[in-house]
Tab-separated table of C-alpha atoms in Angstrom:
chain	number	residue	atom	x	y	z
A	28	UNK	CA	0.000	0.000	0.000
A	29	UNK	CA	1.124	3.525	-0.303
A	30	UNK	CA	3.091	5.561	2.310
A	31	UNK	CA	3.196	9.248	3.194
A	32	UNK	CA	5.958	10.856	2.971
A	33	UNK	CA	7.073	14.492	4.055
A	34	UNK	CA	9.418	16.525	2.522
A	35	UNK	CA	10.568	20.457	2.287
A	36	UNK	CA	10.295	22.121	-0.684
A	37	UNK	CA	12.493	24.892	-2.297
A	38	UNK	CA	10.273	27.441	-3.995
A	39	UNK	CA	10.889	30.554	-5.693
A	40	UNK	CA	8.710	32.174	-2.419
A	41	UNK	CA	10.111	30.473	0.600
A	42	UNK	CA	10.725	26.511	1.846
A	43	UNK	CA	7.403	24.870	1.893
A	44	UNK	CA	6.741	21.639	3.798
A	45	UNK	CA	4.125	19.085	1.483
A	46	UNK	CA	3.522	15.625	2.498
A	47	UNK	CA	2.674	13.028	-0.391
A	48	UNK	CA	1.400	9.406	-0.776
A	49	UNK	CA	4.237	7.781	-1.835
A	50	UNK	CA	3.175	4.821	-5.185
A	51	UNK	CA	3.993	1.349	-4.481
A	52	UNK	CA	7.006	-0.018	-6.040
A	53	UNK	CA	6.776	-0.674	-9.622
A	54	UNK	CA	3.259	1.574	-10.185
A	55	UNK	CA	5.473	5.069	-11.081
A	56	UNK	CA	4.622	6.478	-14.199
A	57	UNK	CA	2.353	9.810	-15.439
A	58	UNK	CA	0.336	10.501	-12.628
A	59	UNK	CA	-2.438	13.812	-12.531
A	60	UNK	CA	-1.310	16.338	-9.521
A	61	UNK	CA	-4.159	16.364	-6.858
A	62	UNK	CA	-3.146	19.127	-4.471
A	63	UNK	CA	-4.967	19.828	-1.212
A	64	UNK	CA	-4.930	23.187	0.847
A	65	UNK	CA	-5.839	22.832	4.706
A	66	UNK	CA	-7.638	25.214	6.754
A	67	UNK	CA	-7.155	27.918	9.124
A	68	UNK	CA	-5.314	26.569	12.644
A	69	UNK	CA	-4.546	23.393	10.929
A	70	UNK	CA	-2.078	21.573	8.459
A	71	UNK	CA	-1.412	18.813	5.784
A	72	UNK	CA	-1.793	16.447	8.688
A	73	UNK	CA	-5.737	16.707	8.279
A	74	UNK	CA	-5.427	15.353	4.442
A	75	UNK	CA	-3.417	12.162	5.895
A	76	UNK	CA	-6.538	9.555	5.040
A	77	UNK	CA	-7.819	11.386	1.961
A	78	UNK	CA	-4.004	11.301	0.465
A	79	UNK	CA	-3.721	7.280	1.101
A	80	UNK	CA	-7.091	6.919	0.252
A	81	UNK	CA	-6.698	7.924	-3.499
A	82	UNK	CA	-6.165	6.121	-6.396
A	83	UNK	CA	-2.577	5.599	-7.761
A	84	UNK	CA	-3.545	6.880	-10.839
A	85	UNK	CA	-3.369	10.061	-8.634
A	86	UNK	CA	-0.645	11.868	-7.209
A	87	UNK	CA	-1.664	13.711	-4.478
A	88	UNK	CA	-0.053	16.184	-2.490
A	89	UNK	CA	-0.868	18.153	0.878
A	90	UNK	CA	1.022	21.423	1.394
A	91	UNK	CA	1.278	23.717	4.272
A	92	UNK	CA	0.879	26.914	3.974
A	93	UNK	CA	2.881	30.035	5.133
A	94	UNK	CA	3.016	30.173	8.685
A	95	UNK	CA	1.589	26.638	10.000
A	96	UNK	CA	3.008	23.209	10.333
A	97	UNK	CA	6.790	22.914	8.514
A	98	UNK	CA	6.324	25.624	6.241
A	99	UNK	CA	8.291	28.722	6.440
A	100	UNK	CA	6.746	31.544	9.162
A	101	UNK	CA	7.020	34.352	6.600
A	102	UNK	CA	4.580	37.541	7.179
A	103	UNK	CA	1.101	37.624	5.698
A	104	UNK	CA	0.358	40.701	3.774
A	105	UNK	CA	-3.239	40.376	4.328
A	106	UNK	CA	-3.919	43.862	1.992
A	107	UNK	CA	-3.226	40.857	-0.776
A	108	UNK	CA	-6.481	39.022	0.420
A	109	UNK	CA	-5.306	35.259	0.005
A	110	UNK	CA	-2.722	35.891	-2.560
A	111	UNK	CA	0.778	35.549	-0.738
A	112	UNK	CA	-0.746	31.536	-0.028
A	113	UNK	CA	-2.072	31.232	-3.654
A	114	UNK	CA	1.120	32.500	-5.134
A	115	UNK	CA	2.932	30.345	-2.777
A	116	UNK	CA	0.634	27.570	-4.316
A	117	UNK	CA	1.970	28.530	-7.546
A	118	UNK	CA	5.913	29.018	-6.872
A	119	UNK	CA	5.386	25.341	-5.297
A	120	UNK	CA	3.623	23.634	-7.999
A	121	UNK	CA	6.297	25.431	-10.872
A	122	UNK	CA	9.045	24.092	-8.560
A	123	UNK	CA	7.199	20.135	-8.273
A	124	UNK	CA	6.876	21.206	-12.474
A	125	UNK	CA	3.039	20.705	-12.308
A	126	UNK	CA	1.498	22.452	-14.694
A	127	UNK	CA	-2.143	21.613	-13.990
A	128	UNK	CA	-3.658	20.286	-11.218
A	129	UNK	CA	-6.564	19.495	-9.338
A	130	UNK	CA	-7.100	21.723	-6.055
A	131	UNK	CA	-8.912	20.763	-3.323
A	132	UNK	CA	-9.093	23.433	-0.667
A	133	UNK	CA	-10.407	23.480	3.001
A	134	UNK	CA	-12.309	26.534	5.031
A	135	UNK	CA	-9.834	28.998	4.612
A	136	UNK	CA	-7.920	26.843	2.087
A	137	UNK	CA	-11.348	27.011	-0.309
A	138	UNK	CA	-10.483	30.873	-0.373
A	139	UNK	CA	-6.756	29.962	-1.497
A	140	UNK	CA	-7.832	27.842	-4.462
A	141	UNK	CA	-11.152	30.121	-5.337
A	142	UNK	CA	-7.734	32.857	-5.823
A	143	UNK	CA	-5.527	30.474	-7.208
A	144	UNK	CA	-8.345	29.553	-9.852
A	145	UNK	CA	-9.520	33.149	-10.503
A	146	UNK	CA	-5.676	34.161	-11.337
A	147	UNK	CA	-4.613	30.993	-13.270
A	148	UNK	CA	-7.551	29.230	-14.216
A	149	UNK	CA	-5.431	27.391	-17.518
A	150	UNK	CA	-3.679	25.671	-14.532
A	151	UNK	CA	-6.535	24.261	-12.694
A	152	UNK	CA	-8.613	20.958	-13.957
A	153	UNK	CA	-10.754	21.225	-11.226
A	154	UNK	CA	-11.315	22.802	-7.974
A	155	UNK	CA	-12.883	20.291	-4.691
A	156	UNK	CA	-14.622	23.148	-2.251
A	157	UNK	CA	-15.013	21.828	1.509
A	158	UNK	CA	-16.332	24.161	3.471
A	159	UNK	CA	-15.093	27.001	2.005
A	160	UNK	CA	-15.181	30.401	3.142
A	161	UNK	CA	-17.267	32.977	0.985
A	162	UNK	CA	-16.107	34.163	-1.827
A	163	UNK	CA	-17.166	37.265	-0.305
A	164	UNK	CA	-14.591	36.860	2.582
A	165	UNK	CA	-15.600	35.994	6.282
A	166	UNK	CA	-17.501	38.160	8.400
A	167	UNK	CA	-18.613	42.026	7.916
A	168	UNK	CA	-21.034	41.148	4.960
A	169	UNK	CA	-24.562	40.780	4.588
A	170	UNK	CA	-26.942	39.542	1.556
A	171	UNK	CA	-25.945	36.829	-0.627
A	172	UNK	CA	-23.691	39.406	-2.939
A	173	UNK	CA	-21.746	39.932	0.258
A	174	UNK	CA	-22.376	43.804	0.807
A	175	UNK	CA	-20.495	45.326	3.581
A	176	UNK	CA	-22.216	46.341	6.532
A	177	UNK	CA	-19.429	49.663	7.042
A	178	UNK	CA	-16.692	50.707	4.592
A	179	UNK	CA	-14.236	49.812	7.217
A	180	UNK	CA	-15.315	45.878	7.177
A	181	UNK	CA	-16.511	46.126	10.689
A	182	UNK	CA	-16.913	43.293	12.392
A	183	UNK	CA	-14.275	40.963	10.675
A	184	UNK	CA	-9.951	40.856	11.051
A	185	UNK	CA	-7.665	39.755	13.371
A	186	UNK	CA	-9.886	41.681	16.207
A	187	UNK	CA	-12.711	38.969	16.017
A	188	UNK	CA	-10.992	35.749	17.601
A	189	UNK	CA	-11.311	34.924	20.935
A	190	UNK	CA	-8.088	36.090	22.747
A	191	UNK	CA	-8.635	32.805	25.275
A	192	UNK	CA	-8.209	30.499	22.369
A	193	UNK	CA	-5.305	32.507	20.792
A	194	UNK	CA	-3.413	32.417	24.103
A	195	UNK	CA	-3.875	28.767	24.721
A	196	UNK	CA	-2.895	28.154	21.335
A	197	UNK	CA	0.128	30.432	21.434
A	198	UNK	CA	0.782	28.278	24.774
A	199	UNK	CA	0.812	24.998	23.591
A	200	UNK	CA	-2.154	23.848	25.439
A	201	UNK	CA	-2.958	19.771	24.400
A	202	UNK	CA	-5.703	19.385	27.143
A	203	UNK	CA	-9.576	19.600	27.342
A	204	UNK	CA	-9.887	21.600	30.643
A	205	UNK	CA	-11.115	24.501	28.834
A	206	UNK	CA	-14.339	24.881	26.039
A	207	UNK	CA	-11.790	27.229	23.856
A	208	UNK	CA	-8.758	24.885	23.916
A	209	UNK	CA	-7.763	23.691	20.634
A	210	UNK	CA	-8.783	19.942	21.395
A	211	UNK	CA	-12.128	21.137	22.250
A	212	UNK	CA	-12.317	23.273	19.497
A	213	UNK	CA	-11.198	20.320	17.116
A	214	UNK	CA	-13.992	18.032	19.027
A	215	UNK	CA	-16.714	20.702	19.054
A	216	UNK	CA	-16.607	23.191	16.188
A	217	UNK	CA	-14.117	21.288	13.778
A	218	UNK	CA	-16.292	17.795	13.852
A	219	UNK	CA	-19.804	17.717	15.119
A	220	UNK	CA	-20.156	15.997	18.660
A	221	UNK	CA	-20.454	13.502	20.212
A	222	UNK	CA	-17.778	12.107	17.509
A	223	UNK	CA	-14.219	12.675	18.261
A	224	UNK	CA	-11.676	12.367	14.636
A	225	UNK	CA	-9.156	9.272	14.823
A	226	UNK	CA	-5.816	10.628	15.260
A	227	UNK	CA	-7.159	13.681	17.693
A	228	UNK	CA	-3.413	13.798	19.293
A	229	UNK	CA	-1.921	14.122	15.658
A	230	UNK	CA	-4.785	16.756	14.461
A	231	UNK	CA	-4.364	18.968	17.472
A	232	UNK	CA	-0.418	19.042	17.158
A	233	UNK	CA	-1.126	20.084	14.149
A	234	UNK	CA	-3.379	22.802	14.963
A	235	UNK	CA	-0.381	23.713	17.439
A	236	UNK	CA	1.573	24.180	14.444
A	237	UNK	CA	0.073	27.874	13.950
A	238	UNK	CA	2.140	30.382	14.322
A	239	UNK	CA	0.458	33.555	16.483
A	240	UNK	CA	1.331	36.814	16.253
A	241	UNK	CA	0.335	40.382	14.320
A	242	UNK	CA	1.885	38.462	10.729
A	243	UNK	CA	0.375	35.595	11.354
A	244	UNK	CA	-2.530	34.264	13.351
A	245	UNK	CA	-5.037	35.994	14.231
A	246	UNK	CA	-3.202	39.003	13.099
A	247	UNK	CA	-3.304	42.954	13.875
A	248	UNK	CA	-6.843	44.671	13.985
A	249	UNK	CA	-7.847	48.384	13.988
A	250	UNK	CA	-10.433	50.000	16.149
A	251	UNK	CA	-13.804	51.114	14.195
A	252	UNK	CA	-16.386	53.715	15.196
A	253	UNK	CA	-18.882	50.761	13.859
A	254	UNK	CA	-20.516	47.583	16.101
A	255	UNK	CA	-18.875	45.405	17.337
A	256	UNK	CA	-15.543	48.349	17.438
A	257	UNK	CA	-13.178	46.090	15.608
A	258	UNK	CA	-12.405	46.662	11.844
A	259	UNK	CA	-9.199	44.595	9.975
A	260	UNK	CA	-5.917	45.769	10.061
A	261	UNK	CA	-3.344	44.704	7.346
A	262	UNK	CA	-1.013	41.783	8.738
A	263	UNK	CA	-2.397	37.823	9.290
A	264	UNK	CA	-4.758	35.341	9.053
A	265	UNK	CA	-8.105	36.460	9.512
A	266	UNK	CA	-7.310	40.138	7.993
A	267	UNK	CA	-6.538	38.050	4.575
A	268	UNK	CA	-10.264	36.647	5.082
A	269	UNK	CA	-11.626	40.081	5.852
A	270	UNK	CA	-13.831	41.264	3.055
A	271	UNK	CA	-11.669	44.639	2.811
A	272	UNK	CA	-9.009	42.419	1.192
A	273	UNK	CA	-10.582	38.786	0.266
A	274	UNK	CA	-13.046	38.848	-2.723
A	275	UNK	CA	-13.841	36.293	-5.826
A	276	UNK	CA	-16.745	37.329	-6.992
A	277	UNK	CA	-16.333	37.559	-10.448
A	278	UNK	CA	-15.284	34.039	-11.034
A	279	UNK	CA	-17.799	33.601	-13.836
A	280	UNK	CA	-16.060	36.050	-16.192
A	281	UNK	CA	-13.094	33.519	-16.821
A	282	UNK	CA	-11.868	32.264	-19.902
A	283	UNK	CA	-11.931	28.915	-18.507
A	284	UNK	CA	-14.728	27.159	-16.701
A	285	UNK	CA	-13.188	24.121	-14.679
A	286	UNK	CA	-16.065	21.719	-12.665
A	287	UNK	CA	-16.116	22.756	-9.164
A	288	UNK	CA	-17.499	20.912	-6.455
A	289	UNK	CA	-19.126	22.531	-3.346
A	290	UNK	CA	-19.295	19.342	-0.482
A	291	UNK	CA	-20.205	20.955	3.131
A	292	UNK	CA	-21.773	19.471	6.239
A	293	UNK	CA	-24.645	20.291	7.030
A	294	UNK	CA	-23.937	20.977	10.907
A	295	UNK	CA	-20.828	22.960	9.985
A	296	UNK	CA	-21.013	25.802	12.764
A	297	UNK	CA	-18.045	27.758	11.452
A	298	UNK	CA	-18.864	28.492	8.220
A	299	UNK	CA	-22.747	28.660	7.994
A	300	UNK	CA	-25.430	31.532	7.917
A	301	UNK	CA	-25.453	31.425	11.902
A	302	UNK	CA	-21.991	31.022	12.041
A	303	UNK	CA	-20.389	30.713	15.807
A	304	UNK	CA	-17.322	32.862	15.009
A	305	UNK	CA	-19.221	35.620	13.105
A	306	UNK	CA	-19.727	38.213	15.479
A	307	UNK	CA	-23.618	39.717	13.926
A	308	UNK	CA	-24.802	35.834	14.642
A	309	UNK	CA	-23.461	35.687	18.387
A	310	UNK	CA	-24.941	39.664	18.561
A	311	UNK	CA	-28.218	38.666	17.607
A	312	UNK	CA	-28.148	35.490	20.070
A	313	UNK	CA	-27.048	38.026	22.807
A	314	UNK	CA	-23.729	35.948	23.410
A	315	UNK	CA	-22.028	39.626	22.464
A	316	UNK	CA	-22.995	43.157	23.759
A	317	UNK	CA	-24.322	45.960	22.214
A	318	UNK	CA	-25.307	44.480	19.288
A	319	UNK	CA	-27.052	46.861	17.421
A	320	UNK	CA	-29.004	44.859	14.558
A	321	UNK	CA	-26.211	43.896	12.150
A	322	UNK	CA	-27.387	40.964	10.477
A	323	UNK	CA	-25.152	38.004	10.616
A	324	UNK	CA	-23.305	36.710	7.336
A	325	UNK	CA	-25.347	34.418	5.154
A	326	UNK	CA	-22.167	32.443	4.496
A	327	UNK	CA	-23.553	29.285	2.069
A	328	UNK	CA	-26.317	31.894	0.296
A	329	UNK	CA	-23.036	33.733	-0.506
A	330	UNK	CA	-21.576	31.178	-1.906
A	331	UNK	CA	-24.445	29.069	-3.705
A	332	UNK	CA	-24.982	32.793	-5.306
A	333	UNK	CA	-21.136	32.980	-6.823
A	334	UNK	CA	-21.473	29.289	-7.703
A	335	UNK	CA	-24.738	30.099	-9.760
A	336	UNK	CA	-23.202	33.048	-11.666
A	337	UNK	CA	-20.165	30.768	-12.211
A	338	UNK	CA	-22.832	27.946	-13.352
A	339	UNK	CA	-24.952	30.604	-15.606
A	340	UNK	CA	-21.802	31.093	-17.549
A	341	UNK	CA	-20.929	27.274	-18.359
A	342	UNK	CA	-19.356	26.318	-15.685
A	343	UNK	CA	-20.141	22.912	-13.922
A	344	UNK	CA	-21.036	23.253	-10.526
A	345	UNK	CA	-22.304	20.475	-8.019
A	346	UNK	CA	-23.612	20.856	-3.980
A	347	UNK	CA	-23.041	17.946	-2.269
A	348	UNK	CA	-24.558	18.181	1.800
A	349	UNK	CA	-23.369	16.084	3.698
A	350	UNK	CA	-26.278	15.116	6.496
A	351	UNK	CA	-25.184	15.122	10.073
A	352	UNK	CA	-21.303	16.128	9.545
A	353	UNK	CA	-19.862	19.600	10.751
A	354	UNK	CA	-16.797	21.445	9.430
A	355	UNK	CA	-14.216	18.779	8.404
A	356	UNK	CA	-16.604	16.331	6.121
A	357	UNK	CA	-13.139	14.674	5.134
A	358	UNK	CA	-11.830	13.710	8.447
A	359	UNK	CA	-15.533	12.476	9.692
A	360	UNK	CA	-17.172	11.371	6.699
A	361	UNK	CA	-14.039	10.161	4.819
A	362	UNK	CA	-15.930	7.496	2.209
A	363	UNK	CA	-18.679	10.000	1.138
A	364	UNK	CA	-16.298	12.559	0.707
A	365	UNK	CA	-13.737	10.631	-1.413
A	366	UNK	CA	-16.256	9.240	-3.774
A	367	UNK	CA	-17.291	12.743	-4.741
A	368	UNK	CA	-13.660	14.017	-4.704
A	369	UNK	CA	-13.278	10.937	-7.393
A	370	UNK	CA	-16.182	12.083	-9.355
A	371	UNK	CA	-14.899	15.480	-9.451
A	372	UNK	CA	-11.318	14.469	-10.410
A	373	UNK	CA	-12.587	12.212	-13.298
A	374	UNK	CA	-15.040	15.108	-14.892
A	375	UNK	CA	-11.671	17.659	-14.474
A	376	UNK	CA	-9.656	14.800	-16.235
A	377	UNK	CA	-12.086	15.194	-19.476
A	378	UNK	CA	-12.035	18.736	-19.741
């Protein structure tokens, strides 16, 4: 059977870590680049299953990005939305001398490959969306064409996590004693209870792997005249998801259409219309003070409305809900997921 294999990369960028599934001996030959993007607080280590799981007509690959597990730590300019991890993307696949390849891309990893696609879309045969973030960026928006509810993108940025999880992450913490340490996190928010993933140790060492700070997670905020008094500032994580920066919304104007493929769980409470880290949902459910009305982000309408423009212009698009799985439908639903992954693979093969 295959093996996985890690490995650092030279790139034109920086030194990125990837991890592959290794072919048996004797099966080498022309293999079509599947290349998966992780989430926020997270790593290649999540892909470990789907990577072993594929084909070996397949070569798949699981990179880190900038900043989390062995990847370099270089600054995020988040005024480039998600473009310093999509052009790392790039400067890694020229350097592996892939010239197309699948992408599948996680949470925040969805917005990496919705930017990698809208810049190079000759290079992509098909893009694999699991639980992406808008394409209208994450938090600060309302209505399904993602309008901003202040100029300043109130309400989204490095200001809205939870400094009690960004200290116990910063500290290393690998217990349960508290609802915001990263193992609850992973057991709560990341997979929907009462399941707990296989591996936990391994996926919350890699969820340790983040690096915190202003450049990288959660990153630097500014204060805003505007509910809830946070607005993005330009450095990290969540200011490259802030929709300020972070917008694909014309994805439908491309010269090339690839199929994309839209699988989600249904009891995902991260990225949702009542999302638990959007700061207008936990306003309106009075978990937040002062709320003054802001309507929370209607994160799948947002999507499901760039995926029909994208689908109105040619473009094959597919929804796949997953019933009774939360954020990570690969990790807890691993045999539903992969047989849609194949089907998406095998339509971006023919095009």
């Amino acid at each position: 059977m295959r093996t996985l294999h890690t490995r650092r990369v030279a790139t034109a960028r920086l030194t990125q870590q990837i991890l592959e599934a290794v072919p048996r001996p004797g099966s080498e030959g022309p293999r079509e680049a599947v290349v998966f993007v992780h989430g926020n607080v997270s790593s290649s280590v999540f892909w470990q299953d789907t990577l072993l799981a594929l084909p070996e007509r397949y070569r798949p690959i699981a990179v880190d990005l900038r900043g989390f597990g062995g990847t370099d730590p270089l600054p995020v300019d988040a005024t480039r939305g998600l473009r310093d991890y999509a052009d790392d993307l790039a400067a890694l696949l020229d350097a592996l001398r892939v010239a197309r390849a699948h992408l599948v891309g996680w949470s925040m990893g969805g917005g990496v490959v919705l930017q990698y696609l809208r810049d190079r879309p000759a290079a992509t045969a098909s893009l694999t969306l699991v639980n992406p973030v808008s394409p209208y960026g994450f938090g600060g928006t309302h209505g399904e064409e993602g309008l901003l509810n202040a100029p300043d993108g109130a309400g989204s940025g490095g200001g809205t996590a939870n400094p009690d999880f960004v200290r116990l992450l910063r500290e290393g913490d690998r217990g349960e004693g508290s609802p915001l340490s990263p193992r609850q996190v992973l057991a709560t928010c990341y997979v929907k209870p009462p399941a707990r993933p296989a591996r936990e140790d391994e996926l919350v060492a890699s969820m340790l792997t983040t690096r915190v700070g202003d450049d990288h997670y959660p990153g630097d905020s500014t204060a805003s005249d505007t509910w809830p008094g946070v607005a993005p500032g330009s450095r990290g994580v969540l200011n490259c998801l802030a929709p300020t920066h972070f917008r694909v919304d014309d994805l439908h104007t491309l010269p090339v259409l690839p199929p994309v493929t839209w699988i989600r769980g249904e009891d995902d409470v991260i990225v949702s219309d009542t999302s638990l880290f959007d700061l207008a949902h936990l306003g309106a459910t009075g978990a937040l003070p002062g709320w003054d009305g802001t309507p929370a982000q209607p994160m799948l309408a947002q999507t499901r409305h760039a995926l029909g423009l994208y689908a109105r212009a040619g473009g094959r698009v597919r929804e796949i809900a997953v019933p009774g799985a939360g954020h990570a439908v690969h990790v807890e639903r691993p045999r539903e997921f992969g047989a849609a992954l194949l089907e998406t693979l095998s339509e971006g093969a023919r095009t």
